[in-house]
mmCIF file of C-alpha atoms and ligand atoms in Angstrom:
data_model
loop_
_atom_site.group_PDB
_atom_site.id
_atom_site.type_symbol
_atom_site.label_atom_id
_atom_site.label_comp_id
_atom_site.label_asym_id
_atom_site.label_seq_id
_atom_site.Cartn_x
_atom_site.Cartn_y
_atom_site.Cartn_z
ATOM 1 C CA MET A 193 0.000 0.000 0.000
ATOM 2 C CA ILE A 194 1.406 3.390 -0.946
ATOM 3 C CA LYS A 195 -0.494 6.163 0.753
ATOM 4 C CA THR A 196 0.709 9.757 0.722
ATOM 5 C CA PRO A 197 -0.906 13.061 1.754
ATOM 6 C CA LEU A 198 -2.058 13.394 -1.887
ATOM 7 C CA CYS A 199 -4.470 10.471 -1.380
ATOM 8 C CA ASP A 200 -6.338 12.362 1.366
ATOM 9 C CA LEU A 201 -6.121 15.675 -0.492
ATOM 10 C CA LEU A 202 -7.729 14.278 -3.670
ATOM 11 C CA ASN A 203 -9.736 11.499 -2.027
ATOM 12 C CA ILE A 204 -8.036 8.761 -4.077
ATOM 13 C CA GLU A 205 -6.633 5.353 -3.106
ATOM 14 C CA PHE A 206 -3.225 5.574 -4.817
ATOM 15 C CA PRO A 207 -1.147 8.731 -5.529
ATOM 16 C CA ILE A 208 -1.170 8.094 -9.288
ATOM 17 C CA LEU A 209 -2.624 10.537 -11.840
ATOM 18 C CA GLN A 210 -3.254 9.674 -15.487
ATOM 19 C CA GLY A 211 -2.086 12.586 -17.620
ATOM 20 C CA GLY A 212 -4.651 14.490 -19.669
ATOM 21 C CA MET A 213 -3.442 13.683 -23.197
ATOM 22 C CA ALA A 214 -4.974 15.523 -26.169
ATOM 23 C CA TRP A 215 -7.092 13.255 -28.421
ATOM 24 C CA VAL A 216 -6.297 10.358 -26.059
ATOM 25 C CA SER A 217 -7.679 10.928 -22.552
ATOM 26 C CA ASP A 218 -11.471 10.740 -22.725
ATOM 27 C CA ALA A 219 -14.223 9.916 -20.225
ATOM 28 C CA GLN A 220 -13.805 6.172 -20.742
ATOM 29 C CA LEU A 221 -10.088 6.152 -19.871
ATOM 30 C CA ALA A 222 -10.488 8.632 -17.006
ATOM 31 C CA ALA A 223 -13.335 6.611 -15.456
ATOM 32 C CA ALA A 224 -11.322 3.373 -15.725
ATOM 33 C CA VAL A 225 -8.338 4.966 -13.948
ATOM 34 C CA SER A 226 -10.499 6.571 -11.249
ATOM 35 C CA ASN A 227 -12.392 3.313 -10.694
ATOM 36 C CA ALA A 228 -9.004 1.587 -10.237
ATOM 37 C CA GLY A 229 -8.074 3.996 -7.416
ATOM 38 C CA GLY A 230 -5.981 6.568 -9.312
ATOM 39 C CA LEU A 231 -7.095 9.962 -10.618
ATOM 40 C CA GLY A 232 -8.357 9.768 -14.200
ATOM 41 C CA ILE A 233 -8.086 13.009 -16.160
ATOM 42 C CA ILE A 234 -9.953 14.040 -19.326
ATOM 43 C CA SER A 235 -8.100 16.258 -21.803
ATOM 44 C CA SER A 236 -10.113 19.227 -23.036
ATOM 45 C CA MET A 237 -7.362 19.940 -25.642
ATOM 46 C CA ASN A 238 -8.764 22.299 -28.325
ATOM 47 C CA ALA A 239 -12.365 21.193 -27.757
ATOM 48 C CA ASP A 240 -15.271 23.566 -27.187
ATOM 49 C CA GLU A 241 -17.476 23.815 -24.115
ATOM 50 C CA ASN A 242 -20.273 21.625 -25.543
ATOM 51 C CA TRP A 243 -17.953 18.666 -26.191
ATOM 52 C CA LEU A 244 -16.449 19.060 -22.730
ATOM 53 C CA ARG A 245 -19.829 19.203 -20.978
ATOM 54 C CA GLN A 246 -20.868 15.938 -22.663
ATOM 55 C CA GLU A 247 -17.609 14.257 -21.690
ATOM 56 C CA ILE A 248 -18.034 15.396 -18.061
ATOM 57 C CA HIS A 249 -21.587 13.968 -18.006
ATOM 58 C CA LYS A 250 -20.215 10.728 -19.428
ATOM 59 C CA VAL A 251 -17.453 10.360 -16.821
ATOM 60 C CA LYS A 252 -19.950 11.107 -14.043
ATOM 61 C CA SER A 253 -22.128 8.272 -15.373
ATOM 62 C CA LEU A 254 -19.164 5.856 -15.417
ATOM 63 C CA THR A 255 -17.661 6.540 -11.978
ATOM 64 C CA ASP A 256 -18.607 7.998 -8.616
ATOM 65 C CA LYS A 257 -14.908 8.532 -7.804
ATOM 66 C CA PRO A 258 -13.068 11.864 -8.191
ATOM 67 C CA PHE A 259 -11.765 12.713 -11.662
ATOM 68 C CA GLY A 260 -9.950 15.636 -13.258
ATOM 69 C CA ILE A 261 -10.109 17.802 -16.369
ATOM 70 C CA ASN A 262 -6.947 19.068 -18.051
ATOM 71 C CA VAL A 263 -7.206 22.563 -19.500
ATOM 72 C CA MET A 264 -4.803 23.242 -22.363
ATOM 73 C CA LEU A 265 -4.356 26.989 -21.935
ATOM 74 C CA MET A 266 -3.683 27.591 -25.661
ATOM 75 C CA ASN A 267 -7.230 26.363 -26.422
ATOM 76 C CA PRO A 268 -9.142 29.210 -28.164
ATOM 77 C CA HIS A 269 -12.288 28.233 -26.171
ATOM 78 C CA VAL A 270 -10.465 28.399 -22.814
ATOM 79 C CA ASP A 271 -12.649 31.134 -21.238
ATOM 80 C CA LYS A 272 -15.901 29.263 -21.901
ATOM 81 C CA ILE A 273 -14.333 25.986 -20.787
ATOM 82 C CA ALA A 274 -13.212 27.615 -17.528
ATOM 83 C CA GLN A 275 -16.865 28.514 -16.828
ATOM 84 C CA VAL A 276 -18.259 25.054 -17.686
ATOM 85 C CA LEU A 277 -15.851 23.488 -15.200
ATOM 86 C CA ILE A 278 -17.308 25.697 -12.461
ATOM 87 C CA GLU A 279 -20.912 24.948 -13.482
ATOM 88 C CA GLU A 280 -20.218 21.215 -13.538
ATOM 89 C CA LYS A 281 -18.349 21.373 -10.179
ATOM 90 C CA VAL A 282 -15.551 19.100 -11.391
ATOM 91 C CA PRO A 283 -13.409 17.815 -8.493
ATOM 92 C CA VAL A 284 -9.935 18.565 -9.951
ATOM 93 C CA ILE A 285 -8.503 20.770 -12.726
ATOM 94 C CA THR A 286 -4.978 20.406 -14.089
ATOM 95 C CA THR A 287 -3.597 22.954 -16.564
ATOM 96 C CA GLY A 288 -0.866 22.819 -19.193
ATOM 97 C CA ALA A 289 0.857 24.770 -21.943
ATOM 98 C CA GLY A 290 0.630 28.157 -20.250
ATOM 99 C CA ASN A 291 0.091 30.243 -17.134
ATOM 100 C CA PRO A 292 -3.290 29.590 -15.458
ATOM 101 C CA GLY A 293 -2.989 32.661 -13.179
ATOM 102 C CA LYS A 294 -6.197 34.381 -14.285
ATOM 103 C CA PHE A 295 -8.367 31.317 -13.568
ATOM 104 C CA ILE A 296 -6.961 29.892 -10.324
ATOM 105 C CA LYS A 297 -8.889 32.056 -7.809
ATOM 106 C CA LEU A 298 -12.218 31.539 -9.625
ATOM 107 C CA TRP A 299 -11.805 27.768 -9.674
ATOM 108 C CA ILE A 300 -10.612 27.566 -6.049
ATOM 109 C CA ALA A 301 -13.564 29.745 -4.958
ATOM 110 C CA ALA A 302 -15.857 27.222 -6.684
ATOM 111 C CA GLY A 303 -14.403 24.455 -4.466
ATOM 112 C CA ILE A 304 -12.306 22.903 -7.247
ATOM 113 C CA LYS A 305 -8.782 21.587 -6.581
ATOM 114 C CA VAL A 306 -6.401 23.254 -9.034
ATOM 115 C CA ILE A 307 -3.117 21.612 -10.011
ATOM 116 C CA PRO A 308 -1.114 23.421 -12.715
ATOM 117 C CA VAL A 309 1.626 21.634 -14.652
ATOM 118 C CA VAL A 310 4.816 23.644 -14.180
ATOM 119 C CA PRO A 311 8.103 23.277 -16.097
ATOM 120 C CA SER A 312 10.149 25.496 -13.717
ATOM 121 C CA THR A 313 10.490 26.650 -10.091
ATOM 122 C CA GLY A 314 9.432 30.171 -11.159
ATOM 123 C CA LEU A 315 6.058 29.030 -12.417
ATOM 124 C CA ALA A 316 5.653 26.725 -9.387
ATOM 125 C CA ARG A 317 6.141 29.688 -7.036
ATOM 126 C CA PHE A 318 3.723 31.766 -9.114
ATOM 127 C CA ALA A 319 1.088 28.997 -8.958
ATOM 128 C CA GLU A 320 1.478 28.705 -5.182
ATOM 129 C CA ARG A 321 1.092 32.479 -4.721
ATOM 130 C CA ALA A 322 -2.002 32.433 -6.967
ATOM 131 C CA GLY A 323 -3.598 29.840 -4.645
ATOM 132 C CA ALA A 324 -3.015 26.511 -6.448
ATOM 133 C CA THR A 325 -3.761 23.351 -4.442
ATOM 134 C CA ALA A 326 -0.639 21.509 -5.664
ATOM 135 C CA VAL A 327 1.639 21.515 -8.712
ATOM 136 C CA ILE A 328 2.746 18.896 -11.204
ATOM 137 C CA ALA A 329 6.482 19.332 -11.916
ATOM 138 C CA GLU A 330 6.821 17.908 -15.419
ATOM 139 C CA GLY A 331 10.199 17.243 -16.998
ATOM 140 C CA GLY A 332 10.989 17.354 -20.711
ATOM 141 C CA GLU A 333 11.087 13.536 -20.925
ATOM 142 C CA SER A 334 7.291 13.724 -21.294
ATOM 143 C CA GLY A 335 5.382 13.327 -24.489
ATOM 144 C CA GLY A 336 3.656 16.283 -26.110
ATOM 145 C CA HIS A 337 4.392 19.919 -25.295
ATOM 146 C CA VAL A 338 7.407 20.065 -22.962
ATOM 147 C CA GLY A 339 9.568 22.496 -21.006
ATOM 148 C CA ASP A 340 13.383 22.650 -20.882
ATOM 149 C CA MET A 341 14.139 20.987 -17.551
ATOM 150 C CA ALA A 342 14.525 17.244 -17.033
ATOM 151 C CA THR A 343 12.514 15.543 -14.277
ATOM 152 C CA LEU A 344 15.471 14.550 -12.049
ATOM 153 C CA PRO A 345 16.737 18.113 -11.461
ATOM 154 C CA LEU A 346 13.267 19.744 -11.698
ATOM 155 C CA VAL A 347 11.342 17.812 -9.047
ATOM 156 C CA PRO A 348 13.607 18.359 -5.990
ATOM 157 C CA GLN A 349 14.080 22.031 -6.906
ATOM 158 C CA VAL A 350 10.296 22.549 -7.160
ATOM 159 C CA CYS A 351 9.858 20.659 -3.849
ATOM 160 C CA ASP A 352 12.282 23.111 -2.206
ATOM 161 C CA ALA A 353 10.693 26.143 -3.893
ATOM 162 C CA VAL A 354 7.086 25.652 -2.706
ATOM 163 C CA SER A 355 5.253 24.359 0.352
ATOM 164 C CA ILE A 356 2.220 22.988 -1.507
ATOM 165 C CA PRO A 357 2.311 19.296 -2.551
ATOM 166 C CA VAL A 358 4.385 18.417 -5.633
ATOM 167 C CA ILE A 359 3.470 15.682 -8.106
ATOM 168 C CA ALA A 360 6.245 14.443 -10.421
ATOM 169 C CA ALA A 361 5.774 13.789 -14.138
ATOM 170 C CA GLY A 362 7.947 13.114 -17.156
ATOM 171 C CA GLY A 363 9.784 9.878 -17.811
ATOM 172 C CA ILE A 364 7.925 7.803 -15.208
ATOM 173 C CA GLY A 365 6.607 4.476 -16.479
ATOM 174 C CA ASP A 366 6.981 1.881 -13.729
ATOM 175 C CA GLY A 367 7.315 1.413 -9.963
ATOM 176 C CA ARG A 368 11.030 2.198 -9.991
ATOM 177 C CA GLY A 369 10.258 5.608 -11.461
ATOM 178 C CA ILE A 370 7.492 6.198 -8.913
ATOM 179 C CA ALA A 371 9.783 5.185 -6.031
ATOM 180 C CA ALA A 372 12.464 7.562 -7.358
ATOM 181 C CA ALA A 373 9.933 10.421 -7.630
ATOM 182 C CA LEU A 374 8.828 9.856 -4.029
ATOM 183 C CA MET A 375 12.492 9.903 -2.921
ATOM 184 C CA LEU A 376 12.885 13.281 -4.669
ATOM 185 C CA GLY A 377 10.131 14.684 -2.448
ATOM 186 C CA ALA A 378 7.061 14.281 -4.643
ATOM 187 C CA VAL A 379 3.843 13.060 -2.963
ATOM 188 C CA GLY A 380 2.480 11.586 -6.170
ATOM 189 C CA VAL A 381 3.118 10.985 -9.839
ATOM 190 C CA GLN A 382 1.438 11.614 -13.182
ATOM 191 C CA LEU A 383 1.928 9.117 -16.014
ATOM 192 C CA GLY A 384 0.813 9.625 -19.593
ATOM 193 C CA THR A 385 2.586 7.271 -21.974
ATOM 194 C CA ARG A 386 1.956 4.175 -19.810
ATOM 195 C CA PHE A 387 -1.805 4.855 -20.011
ATOM 196 C CA LEU A 388 -1.679 5.407 -23.784
ATOM 197 C CA VAL A 389 -1.577 1.618 -24.174
ATOM 198 C CA ALA A 390 -4.397 0.906 -21.679
ATOM 199 C CA ASP A 391 -7.194 -1.301 -23.030
ATOM 200 C CA GLU A 392 -9.703 1.474 -22.274
ATOM 201 C CA THR A 393 -7.786 4.088 -24.324
ATOM 202 C CA ASN A 394 -9.763 4.913 -27.472
ATOM 203 C CA ILE A 395 -6.964 5.443 -29.981
ATOM 204 C CA HIS A 396 -5.980 3.670 -33.173
ATOM 205 C CA GLU A 397 -4.227 0.364 -32.439
ATOM 206 C CA ASN A 398 -1.228 1.504 -34.573
ATOM 207 C CA TYR A 399 -0.519 4.181 -31.929
ATOM 208 C CA LYS A 400 -0.406 1.588 -29.130
ATOM 209 C CA ASP A 401 1.701 -0.793 -31.263
ATOM 210 C CA LYS A 402 4.206 1.972 -32.007
ATOM 211 C CA ILE A 403 4.677 2.609 -28.261
ATOM 212 C CA ILE A 404 5.108 -1.119 -27.558
ATOM 213 C CA LYS A 405 7.714 -1.403 -30.345
ATOM 214 C CA ALA A 406 9.587 1.810 -29.475
ATOM 215 C CA LYS A 407 13.166 1.775 -28.198
ATOM 216 C CA ASP A 408 14.768 4.276 -25.824
ATOM 217 C CA ILE A 409 15.960 6.635 -28.574
ATOM 218 C CA ASP A 410 12.774 6.554 -30.640
ATOM 219 C CA THR A 411 11.309 9.933 -29.600
ATOM 220 C CA VAL A 412 12.296 13.340 -30.935
ATOM 221 C CA LEU A 413 11.514 17.014 -30.213
ATOM 222 C CA THR A 414 9.818 18.998 -32.965
ATOM 223 C CA GLY A 415 8.580 22.580 -33.026
ATOM 224 C CA LYS A 416 11.384 24.153 -30.955
ATOM 225 C CA SER A 417 11.609 27.021 -33.450
ATOM 226 C CA LEU A 418 7.874 27.696 -33.002
ATOM 227 C CA GLY A 419 8.318 28.193 -29.253
ATOM 228 C CA HIS A 420 6.346 25.086 -28.287
ATOM 229 C CA PRO A 421 8.542 21.996 -28.486
ATOM 230 C CA VAL A 422 6.585 18.763 -28.826
ATOM 231 C CA ARG A 423 7.990 15.273 -28.113
ATOM 232 C CA ALA A 424 6.702 12.512 -30.386
ATOM 233 C CA LEU A 425 7.728 9.124 -31.742
ATOM 234 C CA LYS A 426 10.118 9.312 -34.711
ATOM 235 C CA THR A 427 8.079 8.691 -37.862
ATOM 236 C CA SER A 428 8.152 9.831 -41.464
ATOM 237 C CA PHE A 429 5.958 12.761 -40.300
ATOM 238 C CA THR A 430 8.491 13.989 -37.699
ATOM 239 C CA ARG A 431 11.353 13.505 -40.217
ATOM 240 C CA SER A 432 9.690 15.681 -42.844
ATOM 241 C CA PHE A 433 8.499 18.192 -40.207
ATOM 242 C CA LEU A 434 12.075 18.580 -38.891
ATOM 243 C CA LYS A 435 13.406 18.908 -42.448
ATOM 244 C CA ALA A 436 10.949 21.746 -43.084
ATOM 245 C CA GLU A 437 11.710 23.263 -39.648
ATOM 246 C CA ASN A 438 15.468 23.256 -40.304
ATOM 247 C CA ASP A 439 14.991 24.883 -43.717
ATOM 248 C CA PRO A 440 15.264 28.667 -43.135
ATOM 249 C CA SER A 441 13.001 29.346 -46.127
ATOM 250 C CA THR A 442 9.970 27.638 -44.464
ATOM 251 C CA PRO A 443 7.563 30.272 -43.097
ATOM 252 C CA LYS A 444 6.480 29.694 -39.463
ATOM 253 C CA GLU A 445 2.822 29.731 -40.547
ATOM 254 C CA THR A 446 3.463 26.839 -42.950
ATOM 255 C CA LEU A 447 5.030 24.826 -40.116
ATOM 256 C CA GLU A 448 2.144 25.621 -37.736
ATOM 257 C CA GLU A 449 -0.303 24.571 -40.443
ATOM 258 C CA TYR A 450 1.678 21.361 -41.055
ATOM 259 C CA GLY A 451 1.567 20.416 -37.358
ATOM 260 C CA ARG A 452 -2.087 21.311 -36.809
ATOM 261 C CA GLY A 453 -4.351 18.311 -36.806
ATOM 262 C CA ALA A 454 -1.437 15.862 -36.892
ATOM 263 C CA LEU A 455 -2.168 14.525 -33.397
ATOM 264 C CA ARG A 456 -5.803 13.815 -34.286
ATOM 265 C CA ILE A 457 -4.642 11.937 -37.380
ATOM 266 C CA ALA A 458 -2.269 9.815 -35.242
ATOM 267 C CA ALA A 459 -4.871 9.070 -32.579
ATOM 268 C CA GLN A 460 -7.850 8.383 -34.839
ATOM 269 C CA GLU A 461 -6.314 7.156 -38.096
ATOM 270 C CA GLY A 462 -2.973 5.712 -36.937
ATOM 271 C CA ASP A 463 -1.363 7.217 -40.066
ATOM 272 C CA SER A 464 2.420 7.643 -39.661
ATOM 273 C CA GLN A 465 2.821 9.674 -42.890
ATOM 274 C CA ASN A 466 0.633 12.505 -41.600
ATOM 275 C CA GLY A 467 0.149 11.803 -37.893
ATOM 276 C CA CYS A 468 2.147 13.053 -34.891
ATOM 277 C CA PHE A 469 2.341 10.297 -32.263
ATOM 278 C CA MET A 470 3.091 12.239 -29.096
ATOM 279 C CA ALA A 471 4.855 9.998 -26.565
ATOM 280 C CA GLY A 472 7.438 10.253 -23.795
ATOM 281 C CA GLN A 473 11.002 8.977 -23.559
ATOM 282 C CA ILE A 474 9.778 6.138 -21.338
ATOM 283 C CA SER A 475 8.051 4.533 -24.376
ATOM 284 C CA GLY A 476 10.964 2.083 -24.695
ATOM 285 C CA LEU A 477 10.121 0.629 -21.277
ATOM 286 C CA ILE A 478 6.487 -0.087 -22.077
ATOM 287 C CA LYS A 479 6.108 -3.587 -23.440
ATOM 288 C CA GLU A 480 2.562 -4.652 -22.599
ATOM 289 C CA LYS A 481 -1.029 -3.527 -23.198
ATOM 290 C CA GLN A 482 -3.027 -3.888 -19.976
ATOM 291 C CA SER A 483 -6.299 -2.695 -18.493
ATOM 292 C CA ALA A 484 -6.083 0.574 -16.553
ATOM 293 C CA LYS A 485 -6.769 -1.416 -13.385
ATOM 294 C CA ASN A 486 -3.875 -3.797 -14.033
ATOM 295 C CA ILE A 487 -1.566 -0.893 -14.870
ATOM 296 C CA ILE A 488 -2.372 0.750 -11.518
ATOM 297 C CA LEU A 489 -2.078 -2.505 -9.534
ATOM 298 C CA THR A 490 1.240 -3.365 -11.228
ATOM 299 C CA LEU A 491 2.619 0.126 -10.558
ATOM 300 C CA VAL A 492 1.606 -0.024 -6.890
ATOM 301 C CA LYS A 493 3.168 -3.458 -6.386
ATOM 302 C CA GLU A 494 6.403 -2.455 -8.136
ATOM 303 C CA THR A 495 6.645 0.738 -6.070
ATOM 304 C CA GLU A 496 6.182 -1.194 -2.834
ATOM 305 C CA THR A 497 8.871 -3.682 -3.882
ATOM 306 C CA ALA A 498 11.299 -0.893 -4.796
ATOM 307 C CA LEU A 499 10.732 1.040 -1.576
ATOM 308 C CA LYS A 500 10.432 -1.839 0.897
ATOM 309 C CA GLY A 501 13.399 -3.738 -0.538
ATOM 310 C CA GLY A 502 15.687 -0.759 -0.085
ATOM 311 C CA LEU A 503 19.191 -1.069 -1.530
ATOM 312 C CA GLN A 504 21.254 -4.113 -0.663
ATOM 313 C CA TRP A 505 24.488 -2.125 -0.371
ATOM 314 C CA VAL A 506 23.098 0.309 2.208
ATOM 315 C CA LYS A 507 23.659 -1.190 5.683
HETATM 316 O O1 TUI B 658 0.589 20.663 -21.905
HETATM 317 C C1 TUI B 658 1.293 19.681 -21.878
HETATM 318 N N1 TUI B 658 1.398 18.827 -22.911
HETATM 319 C C2 TUI B 658 0.757 18.986 -24.120
HETATM 320 S S1 TUI B 658 -0.344 20.207 -24.526
HETATM 321 C C3 TUI B 658 -0.495 19.596 -26.054
HETATM 322 S S2 TUI B 658 -1.506 20.316 -27.253
HETATM 323 C C4 TUI B 658 -0.337 21.254 -28.073
HETATM 324 N N2 TUI B 658 -0.034 20.870 -29.287
HETATM 325 C C5 TUI B 658 0.853 21.551 -30.004
HETATM 326 C C6 TUI B 658 1.494 22.663 -29.470
HETATM 327 C C7 TUI B 658 1.223 23.034 -28.205
HETATM 328 C C8 TUI B 658 0.283 22.324 -27.466
HETATM 329 C C9 TUI B 658 0.266 18.494 -26.201
HETATM 330 N N3 TUI B 658 0.942 18.166 -25.111
HETATM 331 N N4 TUI B 658 2.021 19.387 -20.780
HETATM 332 C C10 TUI B 658 2.060 20.263 -19.670
HETATM 333 C C11 TUI B 658 3.076 21.298 -19.882
HETATM 334 N N5 TUI B 658 2.881 22.544 -19.601
HETATM 335 N N6 TUI B 658 4.297 21.117 -20.368
HETATM 336 C C12 TUI B 658 4.906 22.349 -20.379
HETATM 337 C C13 TUI B 658 3.985 23.227 -19.886
HETATM 338 C C14 TUI B 658 4.085 24.640 -19.671
HETATM 339 C C15 TUI B 658 4.839 25.447 -20.514
HETATM 340 C C16 TUI B 658 4.889 26.820 -20.279
HETATM 341 C C17 TUI B 658 3.398 25.194 -18.610
HETATM 342 C C18 TUI B 658 3.453 26.539 -18.390
HETATM 343 C C19 TUI B 658 4.204 27.342 -19.214
HETATM 344 O O2 TUI B 658 4.200 28.664 -18.916
HETATM 345 C C20 TUI B 658 4.706 29.594 -19.788
HETATM 346 C C21 TUI B 658 4.199 30.908 -19.342
HETATM 347 O O3 TUI B 658 3.264 31.386 -19.973
HETATM 348 O O4 TUI B 658 4.693 31.388 -18.306
#
């Protein structure tokens, strides 16, 4: 049994969050994770308020456990989404890809727990001052939109910078990673890539197969020149995107246009010519498709083994 203060704070059995992944994390996956004792999180990505409201009603019909909604702050519908989350009284909001400062007080006043993803100590301190419940310190090993810092140096520095609880993310895929995150001072973890291959995840099977087949060096960062680096599996899409990105004659707008929609194509069509398969550096470790429940139970058991066993050469 791994129980940390995060379990009481969020009313969950295990301190494991499933990352809100665009075009991947829907009500079905979130409910499966929450029913298994973790915190399932729906991604509101670029969706509008009507889609989100339906998805919230669906998750409420599938679980009576707490769940979360991830708000991607670059979403053009973000203001309306922020309001729907208050109306629907969602238990937890996580944010990504920007500074949630203008929303935090409103959400907290509505009784919602607010947990921004932060890529630096500066943003962690800002989130704490703005009233956030906790922060997720996410290293650049993650899939999707990433910051500059790696998880190992980021997490202990964020733990020292703030007094609110810190959840670690980025590059965590098994119990050894969870044990390491807890040793760094985190009270919980968020995993994305491991849940991409869950049975309940509604994505094209090609996406899951690509993760299962991936080796350690099979992810790459694209979009650095656009100011929002994105980590994805190496495919013919990322090769041609990087070629265009490294060609000084390519206008930024052309690149933005090229990238837009590519994640939906990966998730729904499994097409590696035109799809962007966002995934973290831990993909190489993930070798098995399992139910969300079995993923959680395996992670918990592995974490207990890692922490209880200690290290044989420490006397
Ligand atoms: O948000 C994510 N991962 C994502 S969002 C996404 S959709 C997207 N697609 C293409 C381009 C951009 C977004 C795919 N994956 N993870 C959480 C995360 N947040 N990682 C990094 C950050 C972050 C970055 C800057 C958080 C705050 C921040 O603040 C900058 C500021 O405004 O101060």
